[in-house]
PDB file of C-alpha atoms in Angstrom:
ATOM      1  CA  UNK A   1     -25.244   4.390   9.981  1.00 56.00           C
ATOM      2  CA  UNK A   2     -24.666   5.657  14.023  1.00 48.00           C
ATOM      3  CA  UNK A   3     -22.931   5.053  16.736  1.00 46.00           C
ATOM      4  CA  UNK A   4     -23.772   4.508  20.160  1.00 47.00           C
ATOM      5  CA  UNK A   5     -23.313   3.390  23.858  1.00 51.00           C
ATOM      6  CA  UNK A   6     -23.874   0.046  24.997  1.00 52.00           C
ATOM      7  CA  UNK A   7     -27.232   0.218  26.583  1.00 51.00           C
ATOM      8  CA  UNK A   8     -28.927  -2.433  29.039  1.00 44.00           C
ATOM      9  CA  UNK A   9     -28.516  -5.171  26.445  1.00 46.00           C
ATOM     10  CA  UNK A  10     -24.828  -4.550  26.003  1.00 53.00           C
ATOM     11  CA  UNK A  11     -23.625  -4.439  22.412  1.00 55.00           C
ATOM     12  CA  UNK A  12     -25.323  -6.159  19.308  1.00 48.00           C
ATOM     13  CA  UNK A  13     -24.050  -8.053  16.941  1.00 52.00           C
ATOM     14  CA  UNK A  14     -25.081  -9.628  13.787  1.00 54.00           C
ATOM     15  CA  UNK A  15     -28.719  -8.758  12.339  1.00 59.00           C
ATOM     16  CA  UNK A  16     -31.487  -7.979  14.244  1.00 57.00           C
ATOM     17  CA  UNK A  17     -34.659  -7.385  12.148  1.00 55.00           C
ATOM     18  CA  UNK A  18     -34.172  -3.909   9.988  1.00 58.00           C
ATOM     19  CA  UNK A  19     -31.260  -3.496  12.000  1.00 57.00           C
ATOM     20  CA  UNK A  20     -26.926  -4.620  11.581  1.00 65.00           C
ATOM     21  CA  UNK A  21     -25.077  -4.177  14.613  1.00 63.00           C
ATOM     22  CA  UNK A  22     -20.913  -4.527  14.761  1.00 62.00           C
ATOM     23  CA  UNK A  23     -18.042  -2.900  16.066  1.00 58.00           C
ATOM     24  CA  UNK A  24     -15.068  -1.306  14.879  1.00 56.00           C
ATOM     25  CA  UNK A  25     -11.924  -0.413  16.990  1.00 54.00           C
ATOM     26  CA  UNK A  26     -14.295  -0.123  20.169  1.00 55.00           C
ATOM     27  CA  UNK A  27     -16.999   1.695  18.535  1.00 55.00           C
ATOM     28  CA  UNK A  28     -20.416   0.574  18.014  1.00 52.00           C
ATOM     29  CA  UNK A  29     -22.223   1.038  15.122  1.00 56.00           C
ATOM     30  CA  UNK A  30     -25.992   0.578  13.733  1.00 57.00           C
ATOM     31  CA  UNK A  31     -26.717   0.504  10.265  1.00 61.00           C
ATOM     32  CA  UNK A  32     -29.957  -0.341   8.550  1.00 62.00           C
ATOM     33  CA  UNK A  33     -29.792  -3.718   6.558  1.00 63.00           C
ATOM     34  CA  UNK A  34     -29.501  -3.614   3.081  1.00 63.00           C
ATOM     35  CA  UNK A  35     -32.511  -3.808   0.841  1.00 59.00           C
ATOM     36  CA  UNK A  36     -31.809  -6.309  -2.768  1.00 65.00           C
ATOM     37  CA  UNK A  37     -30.349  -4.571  -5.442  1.00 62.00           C
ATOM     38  CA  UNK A  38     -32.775  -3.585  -8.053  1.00 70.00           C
ATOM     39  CA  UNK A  39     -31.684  -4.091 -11.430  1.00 80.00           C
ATOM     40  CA  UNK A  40     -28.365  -4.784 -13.333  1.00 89.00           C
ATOM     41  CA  UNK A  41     -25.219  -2.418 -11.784  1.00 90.00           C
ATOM     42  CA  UNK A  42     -24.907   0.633 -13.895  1.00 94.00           C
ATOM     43  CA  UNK A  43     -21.532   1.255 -15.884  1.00 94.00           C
ATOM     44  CA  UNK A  44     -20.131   3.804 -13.060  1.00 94.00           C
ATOM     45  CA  UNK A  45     -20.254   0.938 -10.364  1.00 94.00           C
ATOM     46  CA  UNK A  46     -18.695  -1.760 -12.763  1.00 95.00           C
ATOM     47  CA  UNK A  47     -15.650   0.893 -13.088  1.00 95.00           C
ATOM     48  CA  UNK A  48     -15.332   1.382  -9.959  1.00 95.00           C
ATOM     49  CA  UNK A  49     -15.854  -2.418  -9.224  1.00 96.00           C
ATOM     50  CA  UNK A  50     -13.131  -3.293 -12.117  1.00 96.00           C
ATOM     51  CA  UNK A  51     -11.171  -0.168 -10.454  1.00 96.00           C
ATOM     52  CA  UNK A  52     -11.555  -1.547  -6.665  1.00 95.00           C
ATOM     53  CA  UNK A  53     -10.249  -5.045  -7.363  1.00 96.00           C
ATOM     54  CA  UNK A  54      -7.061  -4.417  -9.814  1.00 97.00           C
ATOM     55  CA  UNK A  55      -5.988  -2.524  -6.791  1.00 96.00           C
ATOM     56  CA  UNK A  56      -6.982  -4.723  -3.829  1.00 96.00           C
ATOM     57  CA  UNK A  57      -5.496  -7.669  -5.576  1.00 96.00           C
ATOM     58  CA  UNK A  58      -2.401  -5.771  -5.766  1.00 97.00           C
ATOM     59  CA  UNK A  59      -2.018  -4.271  -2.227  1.00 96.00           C
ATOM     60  CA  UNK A  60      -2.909  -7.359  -0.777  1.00 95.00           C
ATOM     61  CA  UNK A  61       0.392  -8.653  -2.139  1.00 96.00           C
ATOM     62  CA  UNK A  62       2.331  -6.289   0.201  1.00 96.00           C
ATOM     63  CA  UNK A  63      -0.697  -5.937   2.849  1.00 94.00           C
ATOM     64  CA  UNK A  64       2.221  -6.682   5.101  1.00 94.00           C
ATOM     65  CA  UNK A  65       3.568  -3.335   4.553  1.00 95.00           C
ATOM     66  CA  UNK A  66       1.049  -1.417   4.046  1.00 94.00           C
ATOM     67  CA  UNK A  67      -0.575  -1.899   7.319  1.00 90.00           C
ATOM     68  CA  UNK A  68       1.712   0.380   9.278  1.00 92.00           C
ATOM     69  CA  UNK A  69       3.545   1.925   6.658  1.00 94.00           C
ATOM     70  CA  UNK A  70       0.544   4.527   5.968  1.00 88.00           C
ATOM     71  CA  UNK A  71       0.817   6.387   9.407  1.00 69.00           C
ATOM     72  CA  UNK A  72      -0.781   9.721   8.852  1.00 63.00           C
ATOM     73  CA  UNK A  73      -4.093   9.032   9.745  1.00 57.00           C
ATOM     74  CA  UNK A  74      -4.467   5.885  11.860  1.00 58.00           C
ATOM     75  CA  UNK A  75      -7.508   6.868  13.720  1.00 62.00           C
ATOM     76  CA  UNK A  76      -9.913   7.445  11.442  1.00 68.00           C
ATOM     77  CA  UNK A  77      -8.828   4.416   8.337  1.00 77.00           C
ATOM     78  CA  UNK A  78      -6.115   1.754   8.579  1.00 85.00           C
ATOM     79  CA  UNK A  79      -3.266   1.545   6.572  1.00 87.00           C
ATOM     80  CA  UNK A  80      -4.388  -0.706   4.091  1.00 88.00           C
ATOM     81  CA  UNK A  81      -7.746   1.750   3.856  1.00 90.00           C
ATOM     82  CA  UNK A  82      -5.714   4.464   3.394  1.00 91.00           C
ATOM     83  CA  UNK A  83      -3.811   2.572   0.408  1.00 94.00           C
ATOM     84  CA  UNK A  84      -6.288   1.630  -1.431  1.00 94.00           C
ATOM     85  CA  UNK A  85      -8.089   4.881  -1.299  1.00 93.00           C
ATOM     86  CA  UNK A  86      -4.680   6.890  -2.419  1.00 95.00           C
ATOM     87  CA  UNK A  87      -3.952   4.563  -5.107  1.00 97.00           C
ATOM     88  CA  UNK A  88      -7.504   4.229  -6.450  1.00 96.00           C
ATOM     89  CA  UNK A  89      -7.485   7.790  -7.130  1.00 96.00           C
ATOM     90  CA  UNK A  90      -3.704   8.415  -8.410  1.00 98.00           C
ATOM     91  CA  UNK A  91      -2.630   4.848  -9.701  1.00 98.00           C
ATOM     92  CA  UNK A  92      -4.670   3.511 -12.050  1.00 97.00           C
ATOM     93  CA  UNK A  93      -4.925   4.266 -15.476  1.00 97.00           C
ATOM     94  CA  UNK A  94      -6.686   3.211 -18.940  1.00 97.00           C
ATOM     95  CA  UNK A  95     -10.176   2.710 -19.510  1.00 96.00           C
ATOM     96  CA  UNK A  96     -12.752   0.463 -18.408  1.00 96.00           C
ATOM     97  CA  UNK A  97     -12.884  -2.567 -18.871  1.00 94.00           C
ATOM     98  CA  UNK A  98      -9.056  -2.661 -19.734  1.00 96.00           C
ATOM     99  CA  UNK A  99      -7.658  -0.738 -17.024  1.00 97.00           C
ATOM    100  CA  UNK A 100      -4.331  -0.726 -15.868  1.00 98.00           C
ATOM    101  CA  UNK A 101      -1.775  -0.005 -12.622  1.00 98.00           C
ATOM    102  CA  UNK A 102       0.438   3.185 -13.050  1.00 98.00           C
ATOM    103  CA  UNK A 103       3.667   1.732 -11.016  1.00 98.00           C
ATOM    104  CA  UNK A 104       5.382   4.719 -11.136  1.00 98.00           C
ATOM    105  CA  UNK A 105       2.450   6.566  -9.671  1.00 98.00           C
ATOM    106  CA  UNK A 106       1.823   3.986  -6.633  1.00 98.00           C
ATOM    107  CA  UNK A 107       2.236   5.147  -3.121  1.00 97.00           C
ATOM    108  CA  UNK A 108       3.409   2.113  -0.893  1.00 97.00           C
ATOM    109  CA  UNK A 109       4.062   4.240   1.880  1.00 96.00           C
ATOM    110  CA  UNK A 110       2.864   7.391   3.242  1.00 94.00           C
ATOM    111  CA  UNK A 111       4.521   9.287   6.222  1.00 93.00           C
ATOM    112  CA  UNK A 112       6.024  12.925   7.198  1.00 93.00           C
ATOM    113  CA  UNK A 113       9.710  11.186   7.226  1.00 95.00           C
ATOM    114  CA  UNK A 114      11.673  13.107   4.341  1.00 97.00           C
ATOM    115  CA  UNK A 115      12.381  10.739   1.961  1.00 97.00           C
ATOM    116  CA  UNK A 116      16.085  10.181   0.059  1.00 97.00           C
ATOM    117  CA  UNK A 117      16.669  11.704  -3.288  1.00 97.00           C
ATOM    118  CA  UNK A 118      16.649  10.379  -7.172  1.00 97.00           C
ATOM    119  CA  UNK A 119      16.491   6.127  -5.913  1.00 98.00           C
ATOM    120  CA  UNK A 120      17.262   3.922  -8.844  1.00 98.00           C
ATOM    121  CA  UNK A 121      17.706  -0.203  -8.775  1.00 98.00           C
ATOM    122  CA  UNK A 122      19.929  -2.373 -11.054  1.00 98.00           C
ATOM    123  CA  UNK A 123      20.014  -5.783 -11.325  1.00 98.00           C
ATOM    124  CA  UNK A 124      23.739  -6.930 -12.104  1.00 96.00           C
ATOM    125  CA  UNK A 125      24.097  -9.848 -10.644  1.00 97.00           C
ATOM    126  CA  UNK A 126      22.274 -13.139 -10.360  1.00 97.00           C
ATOM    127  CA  UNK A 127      18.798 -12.788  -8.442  1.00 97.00           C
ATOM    128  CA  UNK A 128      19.983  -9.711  -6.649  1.00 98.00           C
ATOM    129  CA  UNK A 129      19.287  -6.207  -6.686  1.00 98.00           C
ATOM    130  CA  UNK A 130      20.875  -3.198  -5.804  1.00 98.00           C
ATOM    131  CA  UNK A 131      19.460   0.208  -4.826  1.00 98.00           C
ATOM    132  CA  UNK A 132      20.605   3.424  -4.862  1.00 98.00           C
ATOM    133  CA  UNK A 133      20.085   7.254  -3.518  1.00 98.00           C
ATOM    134  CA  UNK A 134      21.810  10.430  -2.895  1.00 98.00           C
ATOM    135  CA  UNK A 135      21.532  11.042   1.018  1.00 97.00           C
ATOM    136  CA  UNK A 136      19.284  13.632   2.132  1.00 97.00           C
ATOM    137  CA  UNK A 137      20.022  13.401   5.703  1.00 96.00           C
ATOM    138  CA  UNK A 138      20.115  16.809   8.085  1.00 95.00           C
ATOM    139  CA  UNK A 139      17.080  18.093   4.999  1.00 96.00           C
ATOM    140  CA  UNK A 140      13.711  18.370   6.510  1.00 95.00           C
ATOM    141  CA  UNK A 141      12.682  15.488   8.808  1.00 95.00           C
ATOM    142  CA  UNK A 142      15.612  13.239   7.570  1.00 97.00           C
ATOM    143  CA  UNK A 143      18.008  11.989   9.905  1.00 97.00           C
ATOM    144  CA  UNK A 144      21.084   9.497   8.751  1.00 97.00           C
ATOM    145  CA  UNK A 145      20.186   6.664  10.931  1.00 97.00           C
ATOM    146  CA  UNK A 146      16.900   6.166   9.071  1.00 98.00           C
ATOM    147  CA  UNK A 147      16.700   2.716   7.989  1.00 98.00           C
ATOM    148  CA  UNK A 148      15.739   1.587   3.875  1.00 98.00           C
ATOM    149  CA  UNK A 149      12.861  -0.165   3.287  1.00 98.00           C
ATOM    150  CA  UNK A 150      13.435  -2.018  -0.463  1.00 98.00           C
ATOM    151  CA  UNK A 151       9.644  -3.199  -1.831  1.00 98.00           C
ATOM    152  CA  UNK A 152       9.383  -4.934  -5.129  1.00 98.00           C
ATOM    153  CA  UNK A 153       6.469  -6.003  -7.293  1.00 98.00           C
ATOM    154  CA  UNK A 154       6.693  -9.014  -9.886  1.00 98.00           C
ATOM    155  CA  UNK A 155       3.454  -8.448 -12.293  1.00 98.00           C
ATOM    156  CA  UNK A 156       4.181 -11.672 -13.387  1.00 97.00           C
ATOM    157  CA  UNK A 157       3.941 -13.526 -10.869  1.00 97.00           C
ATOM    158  CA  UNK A 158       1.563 -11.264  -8.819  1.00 97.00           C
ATOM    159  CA  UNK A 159       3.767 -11.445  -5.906  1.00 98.00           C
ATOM    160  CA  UNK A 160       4.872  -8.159  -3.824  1.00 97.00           C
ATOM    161  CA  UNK A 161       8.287  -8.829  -1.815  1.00 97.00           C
ATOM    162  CA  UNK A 162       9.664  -6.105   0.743  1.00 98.00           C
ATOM    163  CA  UNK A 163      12.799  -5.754   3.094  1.00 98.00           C
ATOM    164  CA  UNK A 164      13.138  -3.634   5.987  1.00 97.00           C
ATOM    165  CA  UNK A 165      17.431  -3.537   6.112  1.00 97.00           C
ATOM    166  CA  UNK A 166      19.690  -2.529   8.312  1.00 97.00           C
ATOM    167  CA  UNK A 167      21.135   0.275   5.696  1.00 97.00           C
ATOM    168  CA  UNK A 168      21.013   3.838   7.064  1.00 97.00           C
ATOM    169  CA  UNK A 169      20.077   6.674   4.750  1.00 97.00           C
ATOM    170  CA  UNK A 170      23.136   8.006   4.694  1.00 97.00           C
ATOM    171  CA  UNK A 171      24.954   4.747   3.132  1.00 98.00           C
ATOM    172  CA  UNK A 172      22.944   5.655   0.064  1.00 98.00           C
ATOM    173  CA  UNK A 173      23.058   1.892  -1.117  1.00 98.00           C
ATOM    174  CA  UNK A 174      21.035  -1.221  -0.315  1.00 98.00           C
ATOM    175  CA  UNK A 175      20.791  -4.596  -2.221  1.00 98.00           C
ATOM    176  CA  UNK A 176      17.879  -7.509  -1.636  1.00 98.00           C
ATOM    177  CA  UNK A 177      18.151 -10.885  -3.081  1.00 97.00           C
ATOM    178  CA  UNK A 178      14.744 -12.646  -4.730  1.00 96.00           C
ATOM    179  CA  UNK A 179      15.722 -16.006  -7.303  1.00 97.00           C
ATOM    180  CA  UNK A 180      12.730 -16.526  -7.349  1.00 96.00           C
ATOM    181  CA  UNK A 181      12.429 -13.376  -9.657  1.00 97.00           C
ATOM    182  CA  UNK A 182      15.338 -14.499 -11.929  1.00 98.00           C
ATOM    183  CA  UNK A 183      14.468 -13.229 -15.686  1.00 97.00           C
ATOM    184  CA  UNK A 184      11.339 -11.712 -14.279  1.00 98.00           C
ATOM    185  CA  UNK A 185      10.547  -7.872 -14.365  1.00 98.00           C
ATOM    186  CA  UNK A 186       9.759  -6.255 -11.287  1.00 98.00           C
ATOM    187  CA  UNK A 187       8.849  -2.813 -10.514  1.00 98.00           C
ATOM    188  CA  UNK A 188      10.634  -1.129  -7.504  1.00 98.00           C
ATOM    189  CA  UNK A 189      10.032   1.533  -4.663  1.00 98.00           C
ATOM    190  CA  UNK A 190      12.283   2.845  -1.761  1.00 98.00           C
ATOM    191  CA  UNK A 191      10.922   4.509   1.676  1.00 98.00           C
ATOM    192  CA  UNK A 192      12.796   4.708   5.006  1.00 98.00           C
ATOM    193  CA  UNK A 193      11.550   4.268   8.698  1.00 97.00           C
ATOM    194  CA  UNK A 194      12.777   6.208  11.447  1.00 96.00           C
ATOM    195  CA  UNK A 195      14.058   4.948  14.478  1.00 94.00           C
ATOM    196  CA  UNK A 196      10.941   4.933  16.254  1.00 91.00           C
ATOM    197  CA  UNK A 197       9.769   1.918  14.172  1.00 91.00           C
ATOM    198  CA  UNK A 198       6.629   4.066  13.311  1.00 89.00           C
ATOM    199  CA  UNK A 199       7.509   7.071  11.128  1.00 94.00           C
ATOM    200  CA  UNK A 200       7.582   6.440   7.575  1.00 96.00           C
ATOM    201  CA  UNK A 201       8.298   8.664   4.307  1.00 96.00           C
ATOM    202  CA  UNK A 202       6.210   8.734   1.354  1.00 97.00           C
ATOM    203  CA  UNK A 203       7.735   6.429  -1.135  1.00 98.00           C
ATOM    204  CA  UNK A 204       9.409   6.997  -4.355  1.00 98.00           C
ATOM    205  CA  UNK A 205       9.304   4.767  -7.659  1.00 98.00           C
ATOM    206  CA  UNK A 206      12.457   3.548  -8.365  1.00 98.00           C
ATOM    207  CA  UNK A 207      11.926   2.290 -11.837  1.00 98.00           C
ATOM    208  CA  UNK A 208      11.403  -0.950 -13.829  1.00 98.00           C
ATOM    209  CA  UNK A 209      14.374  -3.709 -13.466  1.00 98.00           C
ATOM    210  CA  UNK A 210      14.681  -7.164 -15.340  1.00 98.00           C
ATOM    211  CA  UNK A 211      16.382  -9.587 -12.707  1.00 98.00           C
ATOM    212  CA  UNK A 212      19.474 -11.635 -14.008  1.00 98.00           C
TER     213      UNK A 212
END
C-alpha cells in the first residue's frame, strides 16, 4: 500500500484495473487489489477470525464510547481501532474455538487522566446501581472536578449501556438506573473525563453485579 498526492486526475476511487484507490482522514492511498484466496484458511487465521469478532461484537455495543474515550493516539488509529487492538491482545481468553471475554481485563477507556482508586458497584435497589471509589484527587493528573463515567455490560442481553454524570471525583459515589437489566448480571467499569471533554483515564473493572 502508498500514499500519494493528487496528481492531474485528482484522487481515485474505487478499482481501477490492478489498482484500489481510497482515502482515509485526507490521505490517499493505493493498494494493489487482492488476488482469490487459495485454499481453505489455516487454523491461525480462524483464531484470529473467532478472536476478531467476539471482540468487535462486543465493542460495538459501547462503540459510542469508545470512539473518543481512547485518546492517546488519535492520529495514527481511531478509538474504536485502538480498542479492539488493546483488547484483542489482553482480553480474551480460552481456546479456540471456545474462546471467551476476560471482563475484568477489558480496557473501555484509555487516557493519561489518573484514574480513582479500588471502584466497586452494588445493586441494592430496584434496577439501580451504585458505584463507589476512594478519591484520588490532587494524585498525579487527577483533579476533583473530574466527572464519572459509569459503563455497564449485560452478556445476556449483549447490550453495553454507559453514563457520563455530573458526579465529580471527589464525591466518590455515583448511581445509574437500567430496568431493563432487572435480574440480569452485568459487568461494570468506572473512568473519569476531565473538564476539557477530551482527557480520559484508563478504566478500571469494577466487578460483576446481579441487578435487583
Amino acid at each position: 500500500m502508498a500514499t500519494y498526492d493528487k496528481g492531474i486526475l485528482g484522487s481515485v476511487s474505487g478499482t481501477v484495473g490492478t489498482v484500489i484507490g481510497s482515502s482515509w482522514r485526507s490521505i490517499y492511498l493505493l493498494k494493489s487489489r487482492p488476488g482469490k484466496r487459495k485454499g481453505l484458511p489455516t487454523l491461525n487465521q480462524l483464531m484470529q477470525q473467532a478472536k476478531f469478532l467476539l471482540i468487535s461484537k462486543f465493542l460495538f455495543s459501547l462503540s459510542g464510547l469508545i470512539k473518543e474515550s481512547f485518546s492517546l493516539d488519535r492520529k495514527s488509529l481511531t478509538g474504536n481501532n485502538q480498542a479492539l487492538s488493546y483488547n484483542l491482545t489482553n482480553a480474551v481468553t480460552g481456546d479456540y474455538p471456545g474462546y471467551e471475554i476476560d471482563y475484568s481485563k477489558v480496557r473501555i477507556s484509555e487516557g493519561v487522566l489518573t484514574n480513582a482508586d479500588g471502584p466497586a458497584a452494588v445493586s441494592t435497589e430496584a434496577g439501580k446501581i451504585k458505584f463507589t471509589w476512594s478519591s484520588m484527587a490532587g494524585v498525579g493528573s487527577a483533579k476533583a472536578t473530574d466527572t464519572a463515567v459509569l459503563v455497564l455490560y449485560c452478556p445476556d442481553k449483549k447490550i453495553g449501556v454507559f453514563s457520563k454524570t455530573d458526579k465529580e471525583h471527589a464525591e466518590e459515589t455515583a448511581s445509574i438506573t437500567i430496568n431493563s437489566f432487572s435480574g440480569k448480571k452485568v459487568h461494570t467499569w468506572l473512568t473519569f473525563i476531565a473538564e476539557d471533554g477530551k482527557t480520559y483515564a484508563n478504566s478500571e473493572y469494577a466487578g460483576e453485579v446481579t441487578v435487583l
